[in-house]
Each structure stands twice: as C-alpha cells, then as structure tokens.
Coordinates of C-alpha atoms in Angstrom, one line a residue:
M1 CA -13.3 20.4 2.5
A2 CA -13.9 16.6 2.3
S3 CA -13.1 14.2 5.0
I4 CA -12.1 10.6 4.8
P5 CA -15.1 8.4 5.5
I6 CA -15.2 5.4 7.8
V7 CA -16.8 2.2 6.8
D8 CA -17.7 -0.6 9.3
L9 CA -17.1 -4.0 7.7
T10 CA -18.8 -6.0 10.4
A11 CA -21.6 -7.3 8.1
L12 CA -19.1 -8.3 5.5
V13 CA -16.6 -10.0 7.7
R14 CA -19.0 -11.7 10.1
E15 CA -20.9 -13.7 7.5
N16 CA -18.1 -13.9 4.9
D17 CA -20.8 -13.1 2.4
I18 CA -21.5 -9.8 0.5
S19 CA -25.1 -10.6 -0.2
N20 CA -26.1 -8.8 3.0
A21 CA -23.6 -6.0 2.7
H22 CA -25.5 -3.6 0.5
L23 CA -24.8 -0.6 2.7
I24 CA -21.0 -1.4 2.6
V25 CA -21.1 -1.7 -1.2
K26 CA -22.8 1.7 -1.4
Q27 CA -20.4 3.3 1.1
L28 CA -17.3 2.1 -0.6
D29 CA -18.6 3.2 -4.0
E30 CA -19.2 6.7 -2.6
A31 CA -15.8 6.9 -0.9
F32 CA -13.8 5.8 -4.0
S33 CA -15.7 8.1 -6.3
T34 CA -15.1 11.2 -4.2
V35 CA -12.2 11.3 -1.7
G36 CA -10.5 8.1 -3.0
F37 CA -9.7 7.1 0.5
V38 CA -11.6 5.2 3.2
Y39 CA -11.0 3.9 6.7
L40 CA -12.1 0.3 7.3
T41 CA -13.1 -0.7 10.9
N42 CA -14.0 -4.2 12.1
H43 CA -12.1 -5.7 9.2
G44 CA -11.4 -9.0 10.8
I45 CA -7.6 -8.8 11.1
D46 CA -6.3 -9.1 14.7
Q47 CA -4.0 -6.3 15.9
T48 CA -1.6 -8.7 17.4
I49 CA -0.8 -10.1 13.9
I50 CA -0.1 -6.5 12.7
D51 CA 2.1 -5.8 15.8
K52 CA 4.2 -8.9 15.1
V53 CA 5.1 -7.6 11.7
L54 CA 5.9 -4.1 13.0
K55 CA 8.1 -5.6 15.7
A56 CA 10.0 -7.9 13.3
S57 CA 10.3 -5.1 10.7
K58 CA 11.8 -2.6 13.2
H59 CA 14.3 -5.3 14.3
F60 CA 15.4 -5.5 10.7
F61 CA 15.6 -1.8 10.0
L62 CA 17.7 -1.2 13.1
L63 CA 20.4 -3.7 11.8
P64 CA 23.7 -2.3 10.4
D65 CA 23.5 -1.1 6.8
D66 CA 25.9 -3.8 5.6
I67 CA 23.5 -6.5 6.8
K68 CA 20.4 -4.9 5.3
K69 CA 22.1 -4.4 2.0
Q70 CA 22.6 -8.1 1.7
T71 CA 19.0 -8.3 0.6
C72 CA 18.9 -5.1 -1.3
R73 CA 16.2 -4.8 -4.0
D74 CA 17.5 -5.4 -7.5
Y75 CA 15.0 -3.8 -9.9
S76 CA 16.5 -5.5 -12.9
K77 CA 15.3 -8.8 -11.4
N78 CA 12.2 -8.2 -9.4
N79 CA 10.6 -5.9 -6.8
D80 CA 11.6 -7.9 -3.7
G81 CA 14.1 -6.7 -1.1
Y82 CA 15.4 -3.8 1.0
V83 CA 15.0 -0.2 -0.2
G84 CA 17.3 2.3 1.4
I85 CA 17.0 6.0 2.1
N86 CA 16.8 8.1 -1.1
Q87 CA 16.7 5.0 -3.3
E88 CA 13.1 5.8 -4.1
I89 CA 11.9 9.3 -4.9
L90 CA 8.2 9.6 -5.4
G91 CA 7.7 13.4 -5.4
T92 CA 8.6 15.2 -8.6
D93 CA 10.0 18.2 -6.8
I94 CA 11.7 16.3 -4.0
H95 CA 15.4 15.7 -3.5
H96 CA 15.4 13.5 -0.4
E97 CA 12.9 11.0 1.0
I98 CA 13.9 9.8 4.5
K99 CA 12.4 6.4 4.6
E100 CA 13.4 2.7 4.4
A101 CA 11.3 -0.2 3.1
Y102 CA 11.3 -3.9 2.5
N103 CA 9.2 -5.3 -0.5
L104 CA 7.8 -8.8 -0.7
T105 CA 5.7 -10.3 -3.4
S106 CA 5.2 -13.8 -2.0
S107 CA 6.1 -16.2 0.8
K108 CA 8.9 -17.4 -1.5
S109 CA 10.5 -13.9 -1.8
V110 CA 14.0 -13.1 -0.5
F111 CA 13.5 -12.5 3.2
P112 CA 16.1 -11.4 5.8
S113 CA 18.1 -14.2 7.3
E114 CA 16.2 -16.1 9.9
D115 CA 19.4 -16.2 12.0
T116 CA 19.1 -12.4 12.5
N117 CA 15.3 -12.1 12.3
P118 CA 13.4 -15.4 12.9
E119 CA 10.0 -13.8 13.1
F120 CA 10.0 -11.8 9.9
R121 CA 9.0 -14.4 7.3
S122 CA 6.2 -16.0 9.3
S123 CA 4.7 -12.8 10.6
V124 CA 4.7 -11.1 7.1
T125 CA 3.3 -14.2 5.4
D126 CA 0.5 -14.5 7.9
L127 CA -0.5 -10.9 7.6
A128 CA -0.2 -10.8 3.8
L129 CA -2.5 -13.8 3.4
K130 CA -5.1 -12.1 5.6
L131 CA -4.8 -8.9 3.6
S132 CA -5.3 -10.9 0.4
E133 CA -8.5 -12.3 1.7
L134 CA -9.8 -8.9 2.8
T135 CA -8.8 -7.5 -0.6
R136 CA -10.9 -10.2 -2.4
R137 CA -13.9 -9.1 -0.3
L138 CA -13.3 -5.5 -1.2
L139 CA -12.9 -6.2 -4.9
A140 CA -16.2 -8.1 -4.9
C141 CA -18.0 -5.1 -3.3
M142 CA -16.4 -2.8 -5.9
A143 CA -17.5 -5.0 -8.7
L144 CA -21.1 -5.0 -7.5
A145 CA -21.0 -1.2 -7.1
L146 CA -19.9 -0.9 -10.7
G147 CA -22.7 -3.2 -12.0
L148 CA -20.3 -6.1 -12.7
T149 CA -20.5 -9.7 -11.6
E150 CA -19.3 -10.3 -8.1
N151 CA -16.1 -12.1 -9.2
Y152 CA -15.1 -9.7 -12.0
F153 CA -12.1 -8.2 -10.2
V154 CA -11.4 -11.2 -8.1
D155 CA -10.9 -13.3 -11.2
R156 CA -8.3 -10.8 -12.4
H157 CA -6.4 -10.9 -9.1
R158 CA -6.1 -14.7 -8.6
F159 CA -2.4 -14.8 -7.8
M160 CA -2.0 -12.1 -5.2
F161 CA 1.0 -12.7 -3.0
Q162 CA 1.5 -16.2 -4.5
D163 CA 3.8 -15.9 -7.5
Q164 CA 5.6 -12.7 -8.7
D165 CA 5.7 -14.2 -12.2
K166 CA 1.9 -14.1 -12.3
N167 CA 1.1 -11.2 -10.0
A168 CA 3.0 -8.2 -8.8
T169 CA 1.0 -7.4 -5.7
T170 CA 3.5 -6.2 -3.1
F171 CA 3.6 -6.3 0.7
R172 CA 5.8 -3.4 1.9
T173 CA 6.9 -2.7 5.4
L174 CA 8.1 0.9 5.9
Y175 CA 10.3 2.5 8.5
Y176 CA 10.8 6.3 8.9
P177 CA 13.9 6.9 11.2
S178 CA 13.9 9.7 13.7
L179 CA 15.1 13.1 12.6
S180 CA 17.1 15.8 14.3
E181 CA 16.9 19.6 13.7
S182 CA 19.9 19.4 11.4
D183 CA 18.1 16.8 9.3
I184 CA 15.3 19.2 8.5
Q185 CA 16.3 20.8 5.2
P186 CA 14.4 22.2 2.2
G187 CA 13.4 19.4 -0.1
I188 CA 13.4 16.7 2.6
V189 CA 10.2 14.8 3.2
R190 CA 9.2 11.4 4.5
C191 CA 7.4 10.5 1.3
G192 CA 6.8 12.8 -1.7
A193 CA 3.3 13.6 -3.1
H194 CA 2.2 10.8 -5.4
S195 CA -0.7 8.5 -6.3
D196 CA -0.4 4.8 -6.1
Y197 CA 0.0 2.7 -9.2
G198 CA -2.3 -0.3 -9.1
T199 CA -5.8 -1.4 -8.1
I200 CA -6.0 -0.5 -4.4
T201 CA -3.7 -0.1 -1.5
L202 CA -4.3 -1.2 2.0
L203 CA -2.4 0.8 4.6
L204 CA -1.8 0.0 8.2
Q205 CA -0.4 3.0 10.2
D206 CA 1.1 3.2 13.6
S207 CA 0.0 6.0 16.0
V208 CA 2.5 8.7 14.9
G209 CA 0.7 9.9 11.8
G210 CA 2.0 12.3 9.1
L211 CA 0.1 11.1 6.1
E212 CA -1.9 13.8 4.2
V213 CA -4.4 13.4 1.4
L214 CA -5.0 16.0 -1.3
S215 CA -8.7 17.1 -1.4
G216 CA -9.3 19.7 -4.0
S217 CA -6.5 22.2 -3.4
K218 CA -6.3 21.4 0.3
W219 CA -4.2 18.8 2.2
I220 CA -6.2 16.9 4.9
P221 CA -4.6 14.7 7.5
A222 CA -5.2 11.0 7.4
T223 CA -5.0 10.7 11.1
P224 CA -4.5 7.1 12.3
I225 CA -7.6 5.5 13.8
P226 CA -6.6 2.7 16.1
G227 CA -7.6 -0.7 14.7
S228 CA -8.5 0.6 11.3
I229 CA -7.1 0.0 7.8
L230 CA -6.9 2.9 5.4
V231 CA -7.6 2.0 1.7
N232 CA -7.0 4.1 -1.3
L233 CA -7.4 3.7 -5.1
G234 CA -4.5 3.4 -7.6
D235 CA -4.1 4.9 -11.0
L236 CA -4.8 1.7 -12.8
M237 CA -8.2 1.4 -11.1
Q238 CA -9.0 5.0 -12.0
F239 CA -8.3 4.2 -15.6
W240 CA -10.2 0.9 -15.4
T241 CA -13.3 2.7 -14.0
S242 CA -13.1 5.5 -16.6
D243 CA -12.4 8.0 -13.9
R244 CA -15.4 7.1 -11.8
Y245 CA -13.0 6.2 -9.0
T246 CA -10.3 8.5 -8.0
A247 CA -6.6 7.8 -7.4
T248 CA -5.9 10.5 -4.9
V249 CA -2.5 12.2 -4.4
H250 CA -1.0 11.8 -0.9
R251 CA 2.2 12.4 0.9
V252 CA 4.0 12.0 4.2
L253 CA 5.7 15.2 5.4
V254 CA 8.3 15.6 8.1
P255 CA 6.3 16.1 11.3
E256 CA 6.6 19.6 12.8
E257 CA 6.3 18.6 16.5
E258 CA 9.6 18.2 18.2
L259 CA 8.3 15.0 19.9
R260 CA 7.6 13.4 16.6
R261 CA 10.9 14.5 15.1
K262 CA 12.5 12.3 17.8
S263 CA 10.2 9.4 17.1
T264 CA 10.3 6.8 14.4
R265 CA 7.3 6.0 12.3
Q266 CA 6.2 2.7 10.8
S267 CA 3.5 1.6 8.4
I268 CA 2.6 -1.4 6.3
A269 CA 1.3 -1.1 2.7
F270 CA -0.3 -3.8 0.6
F271 CA -0.1 -2.7 -3.0
V272 CA -2.7 -4.7 -4.9
H273 CA -2.2 -5.2 -8.7
P274 CA -4.0 -7.4 -11.2
D275 CA -2.5 -10.5 -12.5
N276 CA 0.4 -9.8 -14.8
D277 CA -1.3 -11.0 -18.0
V278 CA -4.4 -8.9 -17.5
M279 CA -5.2 -6.3 -20.1
V280 CA -7.0 -3.4 -18.5
S281 CA -9.5 -1.5 -20.7
Q282 CA -12.0 1.1 -19.6
L283 CA -15.2 -0.4 -18.3
N284 CA -17.4 2.2 -20.0
G285 CA -16.3 0.8 -23.4
S286 CA -14.5 3.9 -24.4
S287 CA -11.7 3.4 -26.9
D288 CA -10.1 6.9 -26.5
Q289 CA -7.2 5.2 -24.7
P290 CA -5.8 1.7 -25.6
A291 CA -5.9 -1.2 -23.1
I292 CA -3.0 -1.3 -20.6
G293 CA -1.1 -4.4 -19.7
A294 CA -1.0 -4.7 -15.9
L295 CA 2.7 -5.7 -15.6
D296 CA 3.9 -3.3 -18.4
Y297 CA 2.2 -0.4 -16.7
L298 CA 3.7 -1.2 -13.3
K299 CA 7.2 -1.6 -14.7
S300 CA 7.0 1.8 -16.4
R301 CA 6.0 3.5 -13.2
L302 CA 8.6 1.7 -11.1
S303 CA 11.4 2.6 -13.6
A304 CA 10.6 6.3 -13.1
T305 CA 10.6 6.0 -9.3
Y306 CA 13.8 4.2 -8.4
K307 CA 17.0 6.2 -8.5
Y308 CA 19.5 3.3 -8.3

C-alpha cells in the first residue's frame, strides 16, 4: 500500500529559484504521478500566519446562525461566502456532511463584518497571497517535470486570488463542529469521498486529523504533519496531463475516538484553478476528448455539488 511522500522545499524557497531544485522537481513529479498527494515541509509560510486564520475563522463559525447567514454563499452570483451544514454534499452516497465553510476568491470578496470579526479579512488575505506565491513555484516545478517551459502553467494562472471575473481560485476555511453519540448516524460524514476539481489544492490541517486518501482499494490516513502543507491534484490537471498525474479520491470520516468526537476540527484549503478564459487541452496532443473551458468545467462541477 502506497504512502504519501514528503518533499522538503528548502532548496526551492531559500533561493526563490527552481534552477537548483532538480530533486524537488523529480520528487513532485513522482508523487503526482503515483499517489496524487504530497506533504510539503519547509515551504516558507510561517505557522503564526496560519494560526491567525484558524483563530479568526473559528470566531466566525461560533457566531449565531443568523449572523453567519448574512454572508451566505449565493451560487447564482459567485462562489464567495458562508456554506452551512449539508449545503454541500460531495459524496455520491452520502446524505449528511457535518461541516461549515467560508469561500473567498479575492481580497475584494464578501467578508464577515469587521465589527464582529476584525481579523478575518487581513489574516485571510495575508495567507492567500503567500499560498499564491507558493503555488506559482509548484506550478513551475510541475511544468519542468512535464517537459514544458517553466512558466507554462504560471502564465495560465495569472489572476489567482485577484479577480473572480478572471480566475476562480478559492480560499476556503473549513470548520467541523463537535459531534455527540446521537449525531453519529448512518450516512453522516465530515466530508464525502471525492476528487478535487481544478489544478491543485493546498491543504493546511490542524492536529485532529480524519482525512483519508484512496490508494488502490485501500484508504490510507493523511495524518497531519506539524508545519507541513498537503498538496493534491485536481481532475482538471489529470485531464491536462493526459492522466499522467492522478486526481486521487479522498474523504473525511467522523472520527471513531470519543475524544475526537468531542473536539472540533479545522482546515484551510486553497483550491487552485486556471484563469477563467483558459482552454485546457491534453498535453500529449490527443484529440480523443475536446478542450475544456476552465470556468465552464468548474461551474458544471459546482452545480452538481451544492444542494441549495
């Protein structure tokens, strides 16, 4: 059974130059073409910045429902805003997903009121910009691994977290409330089995855990590694690379341990998408499937996911 590899980004981050990061390029290529997941260590993002977002997020999620719903996501308009319990169902055989989320696509998105949460906007924006910079470095490494020019993917992700009319990359902070014995019913999970939609996803977990990755026919735990960022491939990148890279199915189950049932869980996901006007065609030149419009593809996936 495969395990999720760990890649140390020291050489990439320290010099801000991928010319001396040949080993990292090779390691990322191997991880994405096998397991589809990889832990990144020494990635250059300070933990205090991450902790600020988790603290501000938890403050929001603990507010009364009527306040949270003031910024509720309106799919007919955009992907920004609050997502309540059971509003999103990812698993095809799942009836309830016990999680809350807040989606943001730029620093100009609809944020919670600064009167009730003064740190939310500044902390999220700070972290999102740093994740965007890290993403550009990863995209450059992936392009070189695939025999492309260094900026091939970077040039197709120019507007990450800048303008939702140009790019749908989404910063999502997630909150999984504590559960009692009576909450544990058949068909109830934290997050159903699914693969992500876009290019790559950067995931920052707290220490609670619960994420599992499908490897062959076995589920393996993606146990949190302190200070690391977990990265996985999306469906669009799998199509883009003609299945060389794998968009692996993953899920978050309800933890079995009583201690964890009484605990909350938090995570931050940075869902990276190409610019909206990018037409994605298979890199091997195959014409067995037509090119996909980045924004059209995302809209089709989201419409199948949200329940109201």
